[in-house]
Amino acid sequence: MKKALIAMSGGVDSSVAALLIKEQGLDATGVTMKLYDNDDIGLKSNTCCSDDDIADARAVCARLSIPYYVFNFRDDFNKEVINRFITAYENGSTPNPCIDCNRYIKFERLMRRMSELGMDYVVTGHYARIEQDKDTGRYLLKKAVDDSKDQSYVLYSLTQEQLSNTLFPLGTLSKTEVREIAEKNGFINAKKHDSQDICFVPDGKYAEFIEGYTGKRYPNGAFVDRDGNTLGEHKGIIRYTIGQRKGLGLALPAPMYVLEKDLEKNKVILGSNDDLFSRELFADNVNLISVKEVNSPIKVSAKVRYNQKEQPATAEMRDGKLHVVFDEPQRAICKGQAVVLYDGDTVVGGGTIL
């Protein structure tokens, strides 16, 4: 009998994933990854992977009569997710910690533990699908059937080996169906709200989190326009992201947006909305899924943020980097975010925007 290690956050999705895996006849074990203590990161409220979530996950496993464990991955999470998050902001990038968590924790650290325990699969409650291409033998990552819940964007870093040892039981279901299954089976978390923000910054106040965590203070500097004219004073360069308009604290004759950040001179450059549009980008840390390599330009659809609709583009590899040219200019392409390429509902691959 194949053995599956189910990553359980205490939410309804991973709970239903555990049920479906057990119904498929696999030997299932539930596990919650302890990623941080609320006290460590200055949190008062309960967030993802809190003690309450652990209690909910344990209750579901008891109801399913499957073993349940908590794995302490705090050091890994601190190094691979929180530190990367802080470093990105300090370097003027806009990080995506959910992608880092998938890449370095769920599908690297947890998969290593799966292997050490002699198990066959890691299972998560992600909304995505995995299929094997009969012609090439390659494992494919595909969008979920429920387009409104699709999470393939944050999974683009999965390797062939990882895809071959991963199961996504919710890929063909809608969120409504998942909740109905949970209610029918009497799960304690059937009506539990989805977690929205970054788990370790649930109030969305990234700068306050970074300052509290590092003990650093990021100095004020100048807001300038594209010609270098001073427009006012900013409150620390980590507080601003590309495309931001609100919260600048300036009285300006017309709306202005953050275009870029000059770290060397500690300046935030502002401009008009039109100035935010660009057609091309380069990305590194490239992972290809549906193809082994890209030797010549290919037509794809691509997106540069999670909630964006894919846009027609041409992609090619150039000097080890992914070069993407969109058919139409795109707004506020952010360094540090992911660009993910699609061919229909299949993920071609992706990388980190430079």
Tab-separated table of C-alpha atoms in Angstrom:
chain	number	residue	atom	x	y	z
A	1	MET	CA	0.000	0.000	0.000
A	2	LYS	CA	1.341	3.444	-0.999
A	3	LYS	CA	1.976	5.830	1.904
A	4	ALA	CA	1.040	9.514	1.846
A	5	LEU	CA	2.136	12.358	4.119
A	6	ILE	CA	-0.598	15.012	4.184
A	7	ALA	CA	0.419	18.605	4.925
A	8	MET	CA	-2.422	19.865	7.152
A	9	SER	CA	-2.758	23.549	7.973
A	10	GLY	CA	-5.908	23.116	10.064
A	11	GLY	CA	-8.007	24.516	7.208
A	12	VAL	CA	-10.828	22.898	5.300
A	13	ASP	CA	-8.844	22.272	2.082
A	14	SER	CA	-6.070	20.121	3.552
A	15	SER	CA	-8.621	18.312	5.741
A	16	VAL	CA	-10.707	17.281	2.732
A	17	ALA	CA	-7.496	16.333	0.905
A	18	ALA	CA	-6.709	13.928	3.765
A	19	LEU	CA	-10.194	12.388	3.550
A	20	LEU	CA	-9.966	11.912	-0.226
A	21	ILE	CA	-6.525	10.300	0.025
A	22	LYS	CA	-7.798	7.860	2.637
A	23	GLU	CA	-10.831	7.055	0.460
A	24	GLN	CA	-8.446	6.333	-2.440
A	25	GLY	CA	-6.972	3.548	-0.301
A	26	LEU	CA	-3.614	5.117	0.538
A	27	ASP	CA	-1.990	4.756	3.949
A	28	ALA	CA	-2.435	8.362	5.144
A	29	THR	CA	-0.608	10.280	7.882
A	30	GLY	CA	-1.452	13.893	8.747
A	31	VAL	CA	1.246	16.394	9.658
A	32	THR	CA	1.291	20.070	10.545
A	33	MET	CA	4.482	22.023	10.016
A	34	LYS	CA	5.234	24.292	12.955
A	35	LEU	CA	6.775	27.262	11.167
A	36	TYR	CA	7.014	29.892	13.895
A	37	ASP	CA	5.798	30.856	17.344
A	38	ASN	CA	3.509	33.877	17.491
A	39	ASP	CA	5.723	35.341	20.221
A	40	ASP	CA	8.798	34.984	17.998
A	41	ILE	CA	7.369	37.293	15.362
A	42	GLY	CA	5.368	39.603	17.618
A	43	LEU	CA	1.913	38.285	16.707
A	44	LYS	CA	-0.983	38.477	19.128
A	45	SER	CA	-3.650	36.968	16.869
A	46	ASN	CA	-4.008	33.413	15.655
A	47	THR	CA	-2.771	32.821	12.140
A	48	CYS	CA	-2.088	29.876	9.860
A	49	CYS	CA	-0.331	27.033	11.708
A	50	SER	CA	-1.254	28.479	15.117
A	51	ASP	CA	-2.078	26.303	18.144
A	52	ASP	CA	-5.787	26.481	17.197
A	53	ASP	CA	-4.987	25.238	13.689
A	54	ILE	CA	-2.975	22.356	15.118
A	55	ALA	CA	-5.956	21.438	17.313
A	56	ASP	CA	-8.278	21.512	14.265
A	57	ALA	CA	-5.930	19.357	12.182
A	58	ARG	CA	-5.554	16.869	15.043
A	59	ALA	CA	-9.363	16.679	15.429
A	60	VAL	CA	-9.823	15.924	11.713
A	61	CYS	CA	-7.141	13.202	11.820
A	62	ALA	CA	-8.824	11.659	14.875
A	63	ARG	CA	-12.128	11.645	12.983
A	64	LEU	CA	-10.413	9.950	10.029
A	65	SER	CA	-8.554	7.519	12.342
A	66	ILE	CA	-5.186	8.385	10.833
A	67	PRO	CA	-1.923	9.191	12.678
A	68	TYR	CA	-1.070	12.864	13.239
A	69	TYR	CA	2.231	14.583	13.972
A	70	VAL	CA	3.640	18.100	14.274
A	71	PHE	CA	7.019	18.724	12.621
A	72	ASN	CA	9.141	21.612	13.857
A	73	PHE	CA	10.410	23.464	10.777
A	74	ARG	CA	10.888	26.842	12.467
A	75	ASP	CA	14.608	27.170	11.672
A	76	ASP	CA	14.019	26.275	8.020
A	77	PHE	CA	11.097	28.702	7.727
A	78	ASN	CA	13.080	31.493	9.343
A	79	LYS	CA	16.006	30.971	6.977
A	80	GLU	CA	14.203	30.202	3.726
A	81	VAL	CA	11.043	32.315	3.984
A	82	ILE	CA	11.218	35.113	6.572
A	83	ASN	CA	14.854	36.047	5.904
A	84	ARG	CA	14.299	35.979	2.133
A	85	PHE	CA	11.206	38.176	2.611
A	86	ILE	CA	13.167	40.768	4.604
A	87	THR	CA	16.204	40.698	2.288
A	88	ALA	CA	13.974	41.231	-0.757
A	89	TYR	CA	12.370	44.359	0.714
A	90	GLU	CA	15.774	45.670	1.813
A	91	ASN	CA	17.023	45.202	-1.764
A	92	GLY	CA	14.072	46.999	-3.343
A	93	SER	CA	12.240	43.858	-4.487
A	94	THR	CA	8.670	42.707	-3.811
A	95	PRO	CA	8.927	39.139	-2.438
A	96	ASN	CA	6.456	36.276	-2.747
A	97	PRO	CA	6.846	34.276	0.482
A	98	CYS	CA	4.130	31.750	-0.471
A	99	ILE	CA	6.254	30.658	-3.443
A	100	ASP	CA	9.334	30.400	-1.198
A	101	CYS	CA	7.345	28.368	1.351
A	102	ASN	CA	6.240	25.944	-1.346
A	103	ARG	CA	9.702	25.729	-2.863
A	104	TYR	CA	11.854	25.400	0.254
A	105	ILE	CA	9.514	24.072	2.951
A	106	LYS	CA	6.555	22.031	1.607
A	107	PHE	CA	8.206	20.503	-1.436
A	108	GLU	CA	11.810	20.383	-0.289
A	109	ARG	CA	11.982	20.050	3.501
A	110	LEU	CA	8.712	18.130	3.903
A	111	MET	CA	9.444	15.929	0.909
A	112	ARG	CA	12.837	15.075	2.424
A	113	ARG	CA	11.031	14.041	5.629
A	114	MET	CA	8.580	11.985	3.547
A	115	SER	CA	11.507	10.129	1.991
A	116	GLU	CA	13.210	9.595	5.372
A	117	LEU	CA	9.994	8.025	6.665
A	118	GLY	CA	9.802	5.646	3.692
A	119	MET	CA	6.639	7.245	2.288
A	120	ASP	CA	5.648	7.738	-1.332
A	121	TYR	CA	3.772	11.037	-1.611
A	122	VAL	CA	3.374	14.494	-0.142
A	123	VAL	CA	-0.267	15.609	-0.334
A	124	THR	CA	-1.481	19.206	-0.028
A	125	GLY	CA	-4.785	21.031	-0.335
A	126	HIS	CA	-3.627	23.157	-3.267
A	127	TYR	CA	-6.035	23.730	-6.134
A	128	ALA	CA	-3.999	22.432	-9.079
A	129	ARG	CA	-3.615	19.208	-11.072
A	130	ILE	CA	-0.704	16.925	-11.941
A	131	GLU	CA	-0.747	14.737	-15.046
A	132	GLN	CA	1.917	12.768	-16.888
A	133	ASP	CA	2.460	13.434	-20.587
A	134	LYS	CA	2.151	10.063	-22.316
A	135	ASP	CA	4.419	11.117	-25.201
A	136	THR	CA	7.308	12.729	-23.316
A	137	GLY	CA	6.896	11.077	-19.908
A	138	ARG	CA	7.213	14.499	-18.272
A	139	TYR	CA	4.982	15.378	-15.332
A	140	LEU	CA	2.753	18.367	-16.045
A	141	LEU	CA	1.403	20.965	-13.651
A	142	LYS	CA	-2.057	22.093	-14.729
A	143	LYS	CA	-4.525	24.681	-13.539
A	144	ALA	CA	-7.345	23.645	-11.221
A	145	VAL	CA	-10.752	22.991	-12.730
A	146	ASP	CA	-12.101	25.809	-10.499
A	147	ASP	CA	-10.349	28.749	-12.161
A	148	SER	CA	-11.274	31.111	-9.317
A	149	LYS	CA	-9.252	28.988	-6.844
A	150	ASP	CA	-6.381	27.968	-9.122
A	151	GLN	CA	-2.999	28.019	-7.333
A	152	SER	CA	-0.700	26.829	-10.120
A	153	TYR	CA	1.065	30.234	-10.101
A	154	VAL	CA	2.604	29.629	-6.661
A	155	LEU	CA	3.629	26.064	-7.604
A	156	TYR	CA	5.678	26.803	-10.730
A	157	SER	CA	8.957	25.892	-8.948
A	158	LEU	CA	8.030	22.194	-8.613
A	159	THR	CA	10.600	19.889	-10.213
A	160	GLN	CA	9.887	16.699	-12.140
A	161	GLU	CA	10.925	14.594	-9.145
A	162	GLN	CA	8.705	16.596	-6.801
A	163	LEU	CA	5.715	16.424	-9.147
A	164	SER	CA	6.116	12.641	-9.399
A	165	ASN	CA	5.835	12.403	-5.591
A	166	THR	CA	3.014	14.921	-5.047
A	167	LEU	CA	-0.771	14.557	-5.030
A	168	PHE	CA	-3.317	17.409	-5.292
A	169	PRO	CA	-6.704	15.747	-4.585
A	170	LEU	CA	-8.659	19.033	-4.839
A	171	GLY	CA	-7.601	19.890	-8.392
A	172	THR	CA	-10.884	18.778	-9.946
A	173	LEU	CA	-13.178	20.210	-7.235
A	174	SER	CA	-14.704	23.614	-6.574
A	175	LYS	CA	-14.415	25.308	-3.184
A	176	THR	CA	-18.161	24.841	-2.669
A	177	GLU	CA	-17.813	21.089	-3.225
A	178	VAL	CA	-14.892	20.940	-0.785
A	179	ARG	CA	-16.908	22.664	1.950
A	180	GLU	CA	-19.872	20.344	1.290
A	181	ILE	CA	-17.615	17.287	1.701
A	182	ALA	CA	-16.255	18.722	4.976
A	183	GLU	CA	-19.763	19.385	6.345
A	184	LYS	CA	-21.022	15.960	5.311
A	185	ASN	CA	-18.134	14.372	7.212
A	186	GLY	CA	-18.610	16.504	10.314
A	187	PHE	CA	-15.261	18.289	10.124
A	188	ILE	CA	-14.768	20.882	12.846
A	189	ASN	CA	-13.383	23.375	10.285
A	190	ALA	CA	-16.026	22.975	7.547
A	191	LYS	CA	-17.019	26.661	7.754
A	192	LYS	CA	-13.576	28.005	8.690
A	193	HIS	CA	-12.553	31.113	6.744
A	194	ASP	CA	-9.676	30.880	4.272
A	195	SER	CA	-6.462	32.545	5.383
A	196	GLN	CA	-5.802	35.549	3.148
A	197	ASP	CA	-2.642	37.460	3.937
A	198	ILE	CA	0.924	36.296	4.421
A	199	CYS	CA	0.742	33.975	7.428
A	200	PHE	CA	3.445	35.732	9.455
A	201	VAL	CA	2.180	39.256	8.583
A	202	PRO	CA	-1.609	38.805	8.916
A	203	ASP	CA	-2.311	42.527	9.305
A	204	GLY	CA	-0.478	43.350	6.074
A	205	LYS	CA	1.888	45.792	7.808
A	206	TYR	CA	5.093	44.512	6.233
A	207	ALA	CA	7.347	47.409	7.251
A	208	GLU	CA	6.323	47.228	10.911
A	209	PHE	CA	6.944	43.479	10.885
A	210	ILE	CA	10.405	43.886	9.337
A	211	GLU	CA	11.412	46.616	11.790
A	212	GLY	CA	10.124	44.641	14.763
A	213	TYR	CA	11.790	41.426	13.620
A	214	THR	CA	15.179	42.904	12.704
A	215	GLY	CA	15.317	45.720	15.248
A	216	LYS	CA	16.444	48.005	12.415
A	217	ARG	CA	15.110	51.421	11.491
A	218	TYR	CA	15.069	52.350	7.825
A	219	PRO	CA	15.907	56.054	7.362
A	220	ASN	CA	13.676	58.647	5.761
A	221	GLY	CA	14.638	59.900	2.318
A	222	ALA	CA	13.329	61.867	-0.626
A	223	PHE	CA	10.413	61.280	-2.966
A	224	VAL	CA	11.548	62.515	-6.392
A	225	ASP	CA	10.008	62.672	-9.852
A	226	ARG	CA	11.689	61.218	-12.948
A	227	ASP	CA	13.627	64.450	-13.481
A	228	GLY	CA	15.047	64.306	-9.950
A	229	ASN	CA	12.886	67.084	-8.491
A	230	THR	CA	12.169	66.569	-4.777
A	231	LEU	CA	8.461	66.075	-4.017
A	232	GLY	CA	8.600	65.336	-0.296
A	233	GLU	CA	9.974	62.920	2.289
A	234	HIS	CA	9.432	59.160	2.454
A	235	LYS	CA	9.403	57.180	5.707
A	236	GLY	CA	11.844	54.391	4.845
A	237	ILE	CA	12.369	52.645	1.519
A	238	ILE	CA	10.919	49.272	2.628
A	239	ARG	CA	7.464	50.853	3.027
A	240	TYR	CA	6.821	51.249	-0.696
A	241	THR	CA	6.088	48.867	-3.557
A	242	ILE	CA	6.040	49.438	-7.311
A	243	GLY	CA	2.646	50.756	-8.464
A	244	GLN	CA	1.671	52.085	-5.013
A	245	ARG	CA	-0.363	55.296	-4.950
A	246	LYS	CA	-2.043	55.338	-1.535
A	247	GLY	CA	-0.190	56.025	1.687
A	248	LEU	CA	2.506	58.267	0.214
A	249	GLY	CA	1.494	61.150	2.486
A	250	LEU	CA	1.978	63.763	-0.237
A	251	ALA	CA	-0.308	66.551	-1.460
A	252	LEU	CA	0.244	66.465	-5.223
A	253	PRO	CA	-1.620	68.208	-8.059
A	254	ALA	CA	-2.165	64.863	-9.847
A	255	PRO	CA	-2.024	61.198	-8.746
A	256	MET	CA	1.513	59.801	-8.670
A	257	TYR	CA	2.705	56.237	-8.277
A	258	VAL	CA	5.888	54.502	-7.124
A	259	LEU	CA	7.929	53.692	-10.247
A	260	GLU	CA	11.200	52.485	-8.741
A	261	LYS	CA	13.474	52.728	-5.720
A	262	ASP	CA	17.040	54.047	-5.731
A	263	LEU	CA	18.607	52.164	-2.825
A	264	GLU	CA	21.993	53.841	-3.147
A	265	LYS	CA	20.570	57.346	-2.766
A	266	ASN	CA	17.613	56.234	-0.594
A	267	LYS	CA	15.138	57.810	-3.011
A	268	VAL	CA	11.676	56.683	-4.136
A	269	ILE	CA	10.939	57.734	-7.729
A	270	LEU	CA	7.345	58.695	-8.525
A	271	GLY	CA	5.581	59.126	-11.848
A	272	SER	CA	2.260	58.872	-13.651
A	273	ASN	CA	0.216	55.711	-14.105
A	274	ASP	CA	1.297	55.575	-17.755
A	275	ASP	CA	4.940	55.394	-16.633
A	276	LEU	CA	4.221	52.050	-14.901
A	277	PHE	CA	3.625	50.135	-18.133
A	278	SER	CA	6.323	48.027	-19.779
A	279	ARG	CA	6.355	45.200	-22.301
A	280	GLU	CA	9.324	43.059	-21.347
A	281	LEU	CA	11.115	41.496	-18.420
A	282	PHE	CA	13.988	39.189	-17.550
A	283	ALA	CA	13.771	36.477	-14.887
A	284	ASP	CA	16.232	34.129	-13.204
A	285	ASN	CA	15.813	31.052	-10.946
A	286	VAL	CA	13.977	29.589	-13.941
A	287	ASN	CA	12.148	26.265	-13.577
A	288	LEU	CA	10.700	24.602	-16.679
A	289	ILE	CA	7.985	21.953	-16.269
A	290	SER	CA	6.207	21.029	-19.496
A	291	VAL	CA	9.369	21.337	-21.596
A	292	LYS	CA	12.979	20.405	-20.891
A	293	GLU	CA	14.407	23.518	-22.520
A	294	VAL	CA	13.420	26.547	-24.594
A	295	ASN	CA	15.843	26.773	-27.538
A	296	SER	CA	13.845	29.237	-29.617
A	297	PRO	CA	11.109	31.821	-28.891
A	298	ILE	CA	7.747	30.288	-27.961
A	299	LYS	CA	4.268	31.810	-27.800
A	300	VAL	CA	2.783	31.571	-24.305
A	301	SER	CA	0.382	33.341	-22.013
A	302	ALA	CA	2.064	34.750	-18.918
A	303	LYS	CA	1.242	36.485	-15.678
A	304	VAL	CA	3.371	38.526	-13.297
A	305	ARG	CA	1.193	38.381	-10.191
A	306	TYR	CA	-1.112	35.843	-8.570
A	307	ASN	CA	-4.451	37.534	-9.273
A	308	GLN	CA	-3.660	38.621	-12.823
A	309	LYS	CA	-5.255	37.100	-15.911
A	310	GLU	CA	-2.620	35.583	-18.204
A	311	GLN	CA	-1.542	37.807	-21.077
A	312	PRO	CA	-0.230	36.796	-24.544
A	313	ALA	CA	3.570	36.905	-24.733
A	314	THR	CA	6.677	35.472	-26.358
A	315	ALA	CA	9.302	33.787	-24.190
A	316	GLU	CA	12.868	32.649	-24.817
A	317	MET	CA	15.977	31.780	-22.829
A	318	ARG	CA	18.817	34.253	-23.216
A	319	ASP	CA	22.159	33.751	-21.428
A	320	GLY	CA	20.518	31.503	-18.848
A	321	LYS	CA	17.740	33.986	-18.129
A	322	LEU	CA	14.120	33.952	-19.189
A	323	HIS	CA	13.200	36.851	-21.492
A	324	VAL	CA	9.466	37.555	-21.800
A	325	VAL	CA	7.980	40.107	-24.216
A	326	PHE	CA	4.259	40.783	-23.830
A	327	ASP	CA	2.037	41.572	-26.811
A	328	GLU	CA	0.620	44.517	-24.828
A	329	PRO	CA	2.347	46.601	-22.112
A	330	GLN	CA	1.767	45.348	-18.553
A	331	ARG	CA	1.305	47.509	-15.457
A	332	ALA	CA	3.726	47.535	-12.507
A	333	ILE	CA	5.966	44.557	-13.241
A	334	CYS	CA	7.722	44.083	-9.883
A	335	LYS	CA	11.252	42.843	-9.322
A	336	GLY	CA	11.105	39.833	-6.988
A	337	GLN	CA	7.678	38.612	-8.061
A	338	ALA	CA	7.234	35.516	-10.240
A	339	VAL	CA	6.479	35.397	-13.932
A	340	VAL	CA	4.683	32.155	-14.792
A	341	LEU	CA	4.185	30.908	-18.353
A	342	TYR	CA	1.170	28.901	-19.531
A	343	ASP	CA	0.214	26.932	-22.603
A	344	GLY	CA	-3.559	26.746	-22.191
A	345	ASP	CA	-4.090	25.275	-18.728
A	346	THR	CA	-0.576	23.767	-18.555
A	347	VAL	CA	2.282	25.518	-16.741
A	348	VAL	CA	5.288	25.788	-19.042
A	349	GLY	CA	7.487	27.158	-16.241
A	350	GLY	CA	8.449	30.368	-14.506
A	351	GLY	CA	11.104	32.411	-12.770
A	352	THR	CA	11.840	35.358	-10.460
A	353	ILE	CA	11.545	38.760	-12.143
A	354	LEU	CA	14.817	40.705	-12.278
